[in-house]
Amino acid sequence: MCQQVHGQPFDWDYRHREWSGPQPLYPLHNMCNQHYDLVPGWINPTVAVLTVSGGGMVLLAAAGWASGVVSRLIRATRA
């Protein structure tokens, strides 16, 4: 992929030296050589923003659900 699509040499020595073992989930990388990453530069910030905003949406939904439960409990105790 590095040479055929992107015209970059694939450096087996670099890959073995720097990328042996388990890879972290974030930041995303797929290095052809020391200077070229197949993952575009805008991907990692986009993943971060979507993760944070998605987590915020989940928190807002949970807060809305919780407020509904609390209001039903209050109404039930007053009746």
mmCIF file of C-alpha atoms in Angstrom:
data_model
loop_
_atom_site.group_PDB
_atom_site.id
_atom_site.type_symbol
_atom_site.label_atom_id
_atom_site.label_comp_id
_atom_site.label_asym_id
_atom_site.label_seq_id
_atom_site.Cartn_x
_atom_site.Cartn_y
_atom_site.Cartn_z
ATOM 1 C CA MET A 1 0.000 0.000 0.000
ATOM 2 C CA CYS A 2 2.796 2.423 0.873
ATOM 3 C CA GLN A 3 4.647 2.093 -2.428
ATOM 4 C CA GLN A 4 1.789 1.259 -4.766
ATOM 5 C CA VAL A 5 -0.734 3.870 -3.663
ATOM 6 C CA HIS A 6 1.273 6.585 -1.907
ATOM 7 C CA GLY A 7 4.674 6.293 -3.561
ATOM 8 C CA GLN A 8 6.449 5.950 -0.214
ATOM 9 C CA PRO A 9 9.071 3.294 0.529
ATOM 10 C CA PHE A 10 8.120 0.783 3.200
ATOM 11 C CA ASP A 11 10.895 0.488 5.778
ATOM 12 C CA TRP A 12 10.780 -3.000 7.326
ATOM 13 C CA ASP A 13 13.595 -2.192 9.769
ATOM 14 C CA TYR A 14 11.799 0.903 11.085
ATOM 15 C CA ARG A 15 8.513 -0.976 11.346
ATOM 16 C CA HIS A 16 10.096 -3.849 13.266
ATOM 17 C CA ARG A 17 12.136 -1.569 15.543
ATOM 18 C CA GLU A 18 9.428 0.969 16.399
ATOM 19 C CA TRP A 19 6.175 -0.952 15.997
ATOM 20 C CA SER A 20 6.789 -4.400 17.472
ATOM 21 C CA GLY A 21 4.352 -5.456 20.184
ATOM 22 C CA PRO A 22 0.798 -4.369 20.917
ATOM 23 C CA GLN A 23 -0.254 -1.019 19.530
ATOM 24 C CA PRO A 24 -2.233 1.557 21.512
ATOM 25 C CA LEU A 25 -5.797 2.247 20.417
ATOM 26 C CA TYR A 26 -5.120 5.986 20.221
ATOM 27 C CA PRO A 27 -3.522 7.849 18.500
ATOM 28 C CA LEU A 28 -4.070 6.000 15.251
ATOM 29 C CA HIS A 29 -0.969 5.426 13.120
ATOM 30 C CA ASN A 30 0.132 3.175 10.277
ATOM 31 C CA MET A 31 3.670 4.186 9.434
ATOM 32 C CA CYS A 32 5.291 3.344 6.098
ATOM 33 C CA ASN A 33 8.625 4.721 7.231
ATOM 34 C CA GLN A 34 9.946 7.194 9.768
ATOM 35 C CA HIS A 35 8.484 10.208 7.939
ATOM 36 C CA TYR A 36 5.209 9.008 6.385
ATOM 37 C CA ASP A 37 2.015 7.925 8.117
ATOM 38 C CA LEU A 38 -0.843 6.385 6.133
ATOM 39 C CA VAL A 39 -3.355 7.786 8.637
ATOM 40 C CA PRO A 40 -4.120 11.386 7.589
ATOM 41 C CA GLY A 41 -3.440 14.126 10.117
ATOM 42 C CA TRP A 42 -7.114 15.084 10.509
ATOM 43 C CA ILE A 43 -8.216 11.609 11.654
ATOM 44 C CA ASN A 44 -6.956 11.703 15.268
ATOM 45 C CA PRO A 45 -8.466 15.113 16.148
ATOM 46 C CA THR A 46 -11.745 14.029 14.536
ATOM 47 C CA VAL A 47 -11.825 10.817 16.570
ATOM 48 C CA ALA A 48 -11.127 12.817 19.744
ATOM 49 C CA VAL A 49 -13.863 15.387 19.054
ATOM 50 C CA LEU A 50 -16.437 12.734 18.145
ATOM 51 C CA THR A 51 -15.574 10.707 21.245
ATOM 52 C CA VAL A 52 -15.937 13.700 23.561
ATOM 53 C CA SER A 53 -19.124 14.965 21.898
ATOM 54 C CA GLY A 54 -20.592 11.449 21.855
ATOM 55 C CA GLY A 55 -19.826 11.084 25.550
ATOM 56 C CA GLY A 56 -21.461 14.449 26.170
ATOM 57 C CA MET A 57 -24.584 13.329 24.323
ATOM 58 C CA VAL A 58 -24.742 10.167 26.425
ATOM 59 C CA LEU A 59 -24.435 12.244 29.605
ATOM 60 C CA LEU A 60 -27.193 14.595 28.464
ATOM 61 C CA ALA A 61 -29.466 11.667 27.645
ATOM 62 C CA ALA A 62 -28.751 10.062 31.016
ATOM 63 C CA ALA A 63 -29.471 13.349 32.799
ATOM 64 C CA GLY A 64 -32.762 13.700 30.942
ATOM 65 C CA TRP A 65 -33.746 10.137 31.801
ATOM 66 C CA ALA A 66 -32.756 10.607 35.439
ATOM 67 C CA SER A 67 -34.751 13.841 35.753
ATOM 68 C CA GLY A 68 -37.805 12.039 34.368
ATOM 69 C CA VAL A 69 -37.405 9.238 36.896
ATOM 70 C CA VAL A 70 -36.987 11.704 39.763
ATOM 71 C CA SER A 71 -40.044 13.722 38.742
ATOM 72 C CA ARG A 72 -42.146 10.529 38.528
ATOM 73 C CA LEU A 73 -40.943 9.480 41.983
ATOM 74 C CA ILE A 74 -41.822 12.881 43.436
ATOM 75 C CA ARG A 75 -45.301 12.751 41.866
ATOM 76 C CA ALA A 76 -45.818 9.213 43.149
ATOM 77 C CA THR A 77 -44.916 10.149 46.740
ATOM 78 C CA ARG A 78 -47.257 13.171 46.690
ATOM 79 C CA ALA A 79 -50.233 11.163 45.492
#
